[in-house]
Short mmCIF file of C-alpha atoms in Angstrom, two decimals:
data_model
loop_
_atom_site.label_atom_id
_atom_site.label_comp_id
_atom_site.label_asym_id
_atom_site.label_seq_id
_atom_site.Cartn_x
_atom_site.Cartn_y
_atom_site.Cartn_z
CA MET A 1 -47.39 36.33 26.14
CA ASP A 2 -49.84 38.61 27.85
CA GLU A 3 -47.28 39.67 30.37
CA VAL A 4 -43.71 40.29 29.06
CA THR A 5 -40.92 40.60 31.65
CA PHE A 6 -37.56 41.86 30.61
CA LYS A 7 -34.71 40.87 32.95
CA SER A 8 -32.15 43.44 34.03
CA ASP A 9 -29.45 41.58 32.10
CA THR A 10 -31.47 41.08 28.94
CA VAL A 11 -30.11 43.28 26.16
CA LEU A 12 -31.96 43.78 22.93
CA SER A 13 -28.96 43.97 20.57
CA ASP A 14 -28.68 46.24 17.56
CA VAL A 15 -30.64 44.16 15.07
CA HIS A 16 -29.83 46.06 11.76
CA LEU A 17 -33.02 47.26 10.24
CA TYR A 18 -31.78 47.53 6.74
CA THR A 19 -34.91 48.78 4.91
CA PRO A 20 -35.94 52.38 5.07
CA ASN A 21 -39.53 53.58 4.81
CA GLN A 22 -40.95 50.28 6.11
CA ARG A 23 -42.78 49.38 9.29
CA HIS A 24 -41.22 46.16 10.55
CA LEU A 25 -43.72 44.20 12.57
CA MET A 26 -42.53 42.22 15.55
CA VAL A 27 -44.65 39.10 15.59
CA ARG A 28 -43.65 37.66 18.89
CA LEU A 29 -40.96 37.25 21.53
CA ASN A 30 -38.90 34.08 21.66
CA SER A 31 -38.27 32.00 24.68
CA THR A 32 -35.72 34.45 26.09
CA GLY A 33 -37.79 37.67 25.50
CA GLN A 34 -35.95 38.62 22.23
CA PRO A 35 -38.19 40.10 19.51
CA VAL A 36 -38.87 38.05 16.40
CA PHE A 37 -39.38 39.94 13.15
CA LEU A 38 -40.53 38.79 9.82
CA SER A 39 -38.46 40.09 6.92
CA HIS A 40 -38.01 39.14 3.31
CA PHE A 41 -35.16 39.96 0.78
CA LYS A 42 -33.99 39.27 -2.66
CA LEU A 43 -30.37 39.37 -3.78
CA VAL A 44 -29.54 40.80 -7.22
CA TRP A 45 -26.64 38.85 -8.17
CA SER A 46 -25.73 37.16 -11.46
CA GLN A 47 -24.49 33.62 -10.72
CA ASP A 48 -22.72 33.65 -14.19
CA SER A 49 -20.13 36.01 -12.90
CA GLN A 50 -19.78 34.36 -9.53
CA ILE A 51 -16.47 32.79 -9.13
CA ASP A 52 -13.07 33.98 -10.35
CA SER A 53 -11.11 30.65 -10.47
CA GLY A 54 -8.05 32.56 -11.25
CA THR A 55 -7.97 34.57 -8.03
CA GLU A 56 -6.08 33.08 -4.94
CA GLY A 57 -8.49 32.04 -2.29
CA GLY A 58 -11.54 31.65 -4.52
CA ASN A 59 -12.35 35.33 -4.81
CA TYR A 60 -15.55 36.50 -6.41
CA ARG A 61 -15.38 38.53 -9.61
CA ASP A 62 -16.51 42.12 -9.41
CA VAL A 63 -20.06 42.70 -10.72
CA PRO A 64 -21.74 46.04 -11.57
CA THR A 65 -22.19 48.25 -8.60
CA GLU A 66 -25.66 49.16 -9.76
CA GLU A 67 -28.31 46.71 -11.19
CA THR A 68 -32.03 47.22 -11.67
CA LEU A 69 -34.50 44.56 -10.34
CA ALA A 70 -37.36 44.82 -12.72
CA GLY A 71 -40.83 43.32 -12.49
CA THR A 72 -40.66 42.00 -8.99
CA GLY A 73 -43.59 43.89 -7.68
CA SER A 74 -42.07 43.78 -4.22
CA PRO A 75 -43.34 46.50 -1.76
CA GLY A 76 -40.76 48.95 -0.79
CA SER A 77 -38.38 48.19 -3.57
CA PRO A 78 -36.59 51.45 -4.59
CA PRO A 79 -36.89 52.80 -8.12
CA GLY A 80 -33.11 52.87 -8.67
CA GLY A 81 -31.99 49.28 -8.13
CA SER A 82 -29.29 48.35 -5.66
CA CYS A 83 -25.89 49.30 -4.32
CA SER A 84 -22.92 47.28 -3.26
CA THR A 85 -19.59 47.28 -1.58
CA GLU A 86 -16.53 45.43 -3.01
CA GLY A 87 -18.56 44.48 -6.00
CA PHE A 88 -21.47 42.52 -4.53
CA PRO A 89 -24.96 44.09 -5.13
CA LEU A 90 -27.55 43.40 -2.49
CA GLN A 91 -31.25 44.13 -3.30
CA ALA A 92 -33.61 43.90 -0.37
CA SER A 93 -37.37 43.88 -0.72
CA THR A 94 -39.40 43.62 2.52
CA ASP A 95 -43.16 43.14 2.81
CA ALA A 96 -43.64 43.77 6.47
CA THR A 97 -46.92 45.76 5.84
CA GLY A 98 -47.30 45.60 2.07
CA GLN A 99 -47.92 49.38 2.07
CA GLU A 100 -45.65 52.27 1.24
CA GLY A 101 -46.29 55.91 0.70
CA ALA A 102 -49.45 55.91 2.86
CA GLY A 103 -49.13 58.95 5.08
CA ALA A 104 -45.85 60.05 6.74
CA GLN A 105 -42.94 57.59 6.49
CA LEU A 106 -41.58 56.40 9.84
CA ASP A 107 -38.28 54.65 10.56
CA GLU A 108 -38.07 51.57 12.79
CA ASP A 109 -38.24 53.70 15.94
CA GLY A 110 -41.40 55.57 14.84
CA ASP A 111 -39.51 58.69 13.97
CA LEU A 112 -40.04 60.67 10.73
CA ASP A 113 -37.91 59.24 7.97
CA VAL A 114 -36.56 61.86 5.51
CA VAL A 115 -36.10 60.50 2.02
CA ARG A 116 -33.07 62.22 0.66
CA ARG A 117 -32.38 63.06 -3.06
CA PRO A 118 -31.00 60.21 -5.07
CA ARG A 119 -27.46 60.69 -5.96
CA ALA A 120 -26.51 61.53 -9.49
CA ALA A 121 -24.92 58.95 -11.73
CA SER A 122 -21.79 60.88 -11.45
CA ASP A 123 -21.66 60.59 -7.64
CA SER A 124 -18.87 58.57 -6.33
CA GLU A 125 -21.07 56.27 -4.19
CA PRO A 126 -24.18 54.25 -5.07
CA ALA A 127 -27.46 56.10 -5.06
CA TRP A 128 -29.31 53.99 -2.49
CA CYS A 129 -28.22 51.37 -0.16
CA PRO A 130 -31.01 48.84 0.25
CA ARG A 131 -30.77 46.87 3.45
CA ASP A 132 -32.65 44.15 5.27
CA LYS A 133 -32.95 42.73 8.78
CA VAL A 134 -29.73 40.72 8.69
CA TRP A 135 -27.48 40.40 11.71
CA ARG A 136 -24.05 41.83 11.31
CA GLY A 137 -22.51 38.47 12.20
CA ALA A 138 -24.45 36.71 9.52
CA LEU A 139 -23.09 39.06 6.93
CA PHE A 140 -19.59 38.47 8.24
CA LEU A 141 -20.09 34.75 8.04
CA ALA A 142 -21.50 35.17 4.48
CA ASP A 143 -18.24 37.11 3.45
CA TYR A 144 -16.26 34.13 4.72
CA ILE A 145 -18.35 31.67 2.61
CA LEU A 146 -18.05 33.99 -0.50
CA PHE A 147 -14.30 34.10 -0.24
CA HIS A 148 -13.73 30.44 0.72
CA TRP A 149 -16.33 29.11 -1.74
CA ASP A 150 -14.06 26.11 -2.48
CA VAL A 151 -14.52 24.77 1.05
CA PHE A 152 -18.25 24.64 0.54
CA GLN A 153 -18.48 23.56 -3.00
CA GLY A 154 -20.58 20.42 -3.37
CA ARG A 155 -20.90 19.98 0.35
CA THR A 156 -23.92 19.27 2.59
CA VAL A 157 -24.25 22.23 5.09
CA LEU A 158 -26.45 22.52 8.18
CA GLU A 159 -27.20 26.00 9.59
CA LEU A 160 -28.52 26.26 13.23
CA GLY A 161 -30.63 29.24 14.05
CA ALA A 162 -30.88 30.51 10.44
CA GLY A 163 -33.19 33.47 11.18
CA THR A 164 -33.98 35.14 7.77
CA GLY A 165 -32.08 32.33 5.95
CA PHE A 166 -29.55 34.71 4.55
CA THR A 167 -26.42 32.72 5.30
CA SER A 168 -27.99 29.44 4.10
CA ILE A 169 -28.84 31.17 0.73
CA ILE A 170 -25.33 32.42 0.35
CA ALA A 171 -24.02 28.85 1.27
CA ALA A 172 -26.27 27.34 -1.40
CA THR A 173 -24.61 29.18 -4.14
CA VAL A 174 -21.88 26.63 -3.94
CA ALA A 175 -22.94 23.87 -1.50
CA HIS A 176 -24.92 21.07 -2.91
CA THR A 177 -27.50 20.86 -0.08
CA VAL A 178 -28.12 23.40 2.83
CA TYR A 179 -30.37 22.52 5.70
CA CYS A 180 -31.65 25.83 6.86
CA THR A 181 -33.06 25.30 10.30
CA ASP A 182 -34.77 27.28 13.05
CA VAL A 183 -37.85 26.95 15.25
CA GLY A 184 -41.24 28.60 14.88
CA ALA A 185 -43.63 28.13 12.04
CA ASP A 186 -43.75 31.79 11.28
CA LEU A 187 -40.01 32.16 11.22
CA LEU A 188 -39.58 29.04 8.93
CA ALA A 189 -42.39 30.16 6.60
CA MET A 190 -40.33 33.45 6.24
CA CYS A 191 -37.25 31.45 5.58
CA GLN A 192 -38.92 29.41 2.96
CA ARG A 193 -40.26 32.51 1.23
CA ASN A 194 -36.72 34.16 1.17
CA VAL A 195 -35.41 30.86 -0.29
CA ALA A 196 -38.08 30.98 -2.99
CA PHE A 197 -37.27 34.69 -3.65
CA ASN A 198 -33.68 33.74 -4.16
CA SER A 199 -33.92 30.32 -5.84
CA HIS A 200 -32.15 31.55 -8.82
CA LEU A 201 -28.83 31.55 -6.93
CA ALA A 202 -28.98 27.86 -5.99
CA ALA A 203 -30.94 26.47 -8.81
CA SER A 204 -28.48 27.37 -11.52
CA GLY A 205 -25.91 24.94 -9.97
CA GLY A 206 -28.42 22.24 -9.11
CA ASN A 207 -28.16 23.12 -5.43
CA VAL A 208 -30.93 23.10 -2.86
CA VAL A 209 -31.92 24.72 0.33
CA LYS A 210 -34.26 22.75 2.63
CA VAL A 211 -35.97 24.69 5.41
CA ARG A 212 -36.50 22.41 8.42
CA GLU A 213 -37.47 22.83 12.09
CA LEU A 214 -34.69 22.19 14.56
CA ASP A 215 -35.32 22.81 18.04
CA TRP A 216 -32.21 22.88 20.19
CA LEU A 217 -34.24 22.10 23.39
CA LYS A 218 -35.36 18.74 22.04
CA ASP A 219 -33.14 15.66 21.62
CA ASN A 220 -34.87 14.48 18.35
CA LEU A 221 -35.74 15.96 14.99
CA CYS A 222 -39.47 16.36 14.35
CA THR A 223 -40.57 13.58 11.88
CA ASP A 224 -44.42 14.22 12.14
CA PRO A 225 -45.71 14.78 8.55
CA GLU A 226 -48.51 16.84 10.00
CA VAL A 227 -46.07 19.46 11.39
CA PRO A 228 -44.82 21.99 8.91
CA PHE A 229 -41.12 21.86 8.09
CA SER A 230 -40.74 18.48 9.61
CA TRP A 231 -38.01 16.01 8.55
CA SER A 232 -38.49 12.95 6.36
CA GLU A 233 -36.51 9.86 6.81
CA GLU A 234 -34.71 10.60 3.63
CA ASP A 235 -33.69 14.08 5.00
CA ILE A 236 -32.43 12.61 8.12
CA SER A 237 -30.32 9.93 6.40
CA ASP A 238 -28.84 12.64 4.17
CA LEU A 239 -28.15 14.92 7.06
CA TYR A 240 -26.23 12.33 9.05
CA ASN A 241 -24.53 10.64 6.19
CA HIS A 242 -23.34 13.67 4.27
CA THR A 243 -23.19 16.80 6.43
CA THR A 244 -19.52 18.09 6.72
CA ILE A 245 -20.17 21.71 7.65
CA MET A 246 -22.28 23.26 10.37
CA LEU A 247 -22.94 27.02 10.58
CA ALA A 248 -24.33 29.37 13.24
CA ALA A 249 -24.26 33.12 13.25
CA GLU A 250 -25.42 35.52 15.98
CA VAL A 251 -27.10 33.07 18.22
CA PHE A 252 -25.06 33.56 21.29
CA TYR A 253 -26.93 36.29 23.09
CA ASP A 254 -28.52 34.31 25.87
CA ASP A 255 -26.61 31.79 28.22
CA ASP A 256 -29.43 29.19 28.06
CA LEU A 257 -29.70 29.32 24.36
CA THR A 258 -25.86 29.21 24.09
CA ASP A 259 -25.83 26.00 26.17
CA ALA A 260 -28.62 24.58 24.07
CA LEU A 261 -26.65 25.32 20.95
CA PHE A 262 -23.47 23.52 22.04
CA GLU A 263 -25.49 20.62 23.41
CA THR A 264 -27.24 20.32 20.01
CA LEU A 265 -23.93 20.55 18.15
CA PHE A 266 -22.37 17.96 20.38
CA ARG A 267 -25.36 15.61 19.91
CA LEU A 268 -25.45 16.09 16.08
CA ALA A 269 -21.66 15.61 15.80
CA HIS A 270 -22.09 12.22 17.31
CA LYS A 271 -24.56 11.14 14.70
CA MET A 272 -22.60 12.38 11.78
CA LYS A 273 -20.86 9.80 9.73
CA ASN A 274 -18.10 12.01 8.57
CA ALA A 275 -15.67 14.41 10.26
CA CYS A 276 -17.14 17.87 10.15
CA THR A 277 -16.37 21.59 10.82
CA ALA A 278 -18.62 23.99 12.76
CA ILE A 279 -18.11 27.62 11.89
CA LEU A 280 -19.55 30.06 14.43
CA SER A 281 -19.97 33.83 13.93
CA VAL A 282 -20.31 36.01 17.11
CA GLU A 283 -20.25 39.64 17.96
CA LYS A 284 -18.55 40.65 21.23
CA ARG A 285 -21.08 43.11 22.61
CA LEU A 286 -20.21 45.32 25.51
CA ASN A 287 -23.38 46.17 27.57
CA PHE A 288 -23.92 47.93 30.91
CA THR A 289 -25.72 45.49 33.30
CA LEU A 290 -27.40 46.35 36.63
CA SER A 291 -26.10 43.15 38.15
CA HIS A 292 -22.50 44.39 37.80
CA LEU A 293 -23.13 48.20 37.53
CA ASP A 294 -20.40 48.09 34.93
CA VAL A 295 -19.84 47.48 31.24
CA THR A 296 -19.39 43.71 30.54
CA CYS A 297 -19.76 41.24 27.78
CA GLU A 298 -21.35 38.35 29.72
CA ALA A 299 -23.10 36.76 26.60
CA TYR A 300 -19.63 36.55 24.83
CA ASP A 301 -17.83 35.44 28.02
CA HIS A 302 -20.28 32.49 28.39
CA PHE A 303 -19.91 31.67 24.67
CA TYR A 304 -16.12 31.70 24.94
CA SER A 305 -16.22 29.52 28.11
CA SER A 306 -18.58 27.02 26.52
CA LEU A 307 -16.39 26.89 23.37
CA HIS A 308 -13.36 25.82 25.35
CA GLN A 309 -15.23 23.41 27.57
CA LEU A 310 -16.31 21.59 24.47
CA GLU A 311 -12.59 21.50 23.36
CA LYS A 312 -11.65 19.92 26.67
CA HIS A 313 -14.46 17.27 26.57
CA ARG A 314 -13.21 13.77 26.20
CA ASP A 315 -15.55 10.83 25.63
CA GLY A 316 -13.29 8.54 23.58
CA GLN A 317 -15.40 8.97 20.52
CA LEU A 318 -14.82 12.55 19.12
CA ARG A 319 -12.18 15.13 19.32
CA PHE A 320 -13.18 18.89 19.24
CA THR A 321 -10.52 21.37 18.29
CA VAL A 322 -11.27 25.04 18.50
CA GLU A 323 -9.44 27.58 16.29
CA PRO A 324 -10.13 31.32 15.80
CA VAL A 325 -10.44 32.55 12.24
CA GLU A 326 -8.44 35.62 11.14
CA ALA A 327 -10.74 38.27 9.83
CA SER A 328 -8.43 38.95 6.84
CA PHE A 329 -10.90 37.82 4.13
CA PRO A 330 -12.38 40.59 1.87
CA GLN A 331 -15.66 42.24 2.54
CA TYR A 332 -18.21 41.86 -0.13
CA LEU A 333 -21.47 42.86 1.62
CA VAL A 334 -22.56 46.19 2.84
CA TYR A 335 -22.20 46.42 6.72
CA GLU A 336 -19.86 47.83 9.32
CA ARG A 337 -17.11 45.27 9.88
CA ILE A 338 -16.08 46.10 13.51
CA ARG A 339 -13.30 44.41 15.37
CA GLN A 340 -15.78 42.87 17.88
CA LEU A 341 -16.91 40.47 15.04
CA GLU A 342 -15.28 36.97 15.44
CA LEU A 343 -15.41 33.69 13.63
CA TRP A 344 -14.52 30.41 15.40
CA LYS A 345 -14.07 26.97 13.88
CA ILE A 346 -14.65 23.66 15.61
CA PHE A 347 -13.08 20.70 13.99
CA VAL A 348 -14.86 17.52 14.91
CA GLU A 349 -12.86 14.37 14.21
CA PRO A 350 -13.15 10.75 15.51
CA VAL A 351 -10.64 9.71 18.06
CA THR A 352 -8.23 7.25 16.54
#
């Protein structure tokens, strides 16, 4: 880590820094040179008003556009509460430094951040839009889960490359058990804290989020009890016997990791006792690369190729069917839904 080399075709994508007036600390680089940040959030959302069973498609009921989060003591929490789009309020509280208001306020690039006057109650838009470091593709996938809640209700779900744990937490509002997985003790500790911050969303329905290590570059799950976030035999049995949905969002930015993800998905699918569906969220990013001296989307092209190579695979045991998801479901979360965001489903069924 003393010498960091960025390759010419390595692109640091637009991670959305959704918390103003905070200094986000990069704690390390991952194996492909991408920065790893630690970030925490809390969602302000009443589970009591969650599901509108009378709405076609399992839509969520509208909830107040502003809601006060009192008594959290979270550094950086705004005095006004939260804002929402399409009726889903999102309150983010980040403790990257634990300090606010000391000296000049800087944005994520080190520039002076001007705090604007809060809007009046009569203004047409919410006064303040709290945001956290959540990839756009994760928000896109979360919207899909919120709309198609009935698909996830009571299920066991595995998320690969969970990052902040946001998508896992959203899934746990309806899924019975969610395995929130990634690699790195610091990253997993952050996930665990975010799960604890938002335990009210899952606990009210008796659901649970389990944070576990799952390294795509290793064939087996870690079962060493001395290792933080390792798997128990009970966890492994539950994972393989009950999982029917696998999720992955915004993890297709490096060809080697994309290969590792598909190999992991393939390996896990052969151990699952039930047919399952993998739902993958990806943003098609156009980047200028020195190798081509042109604007390309190599990471997406490799993902797309890997997706269809998996569909063509024949081993006499499982059939993989790939299907794009039409982005016609409503948007509940605050982010820019661009046309480059895509969802893909992989249906995994035994060969009969």
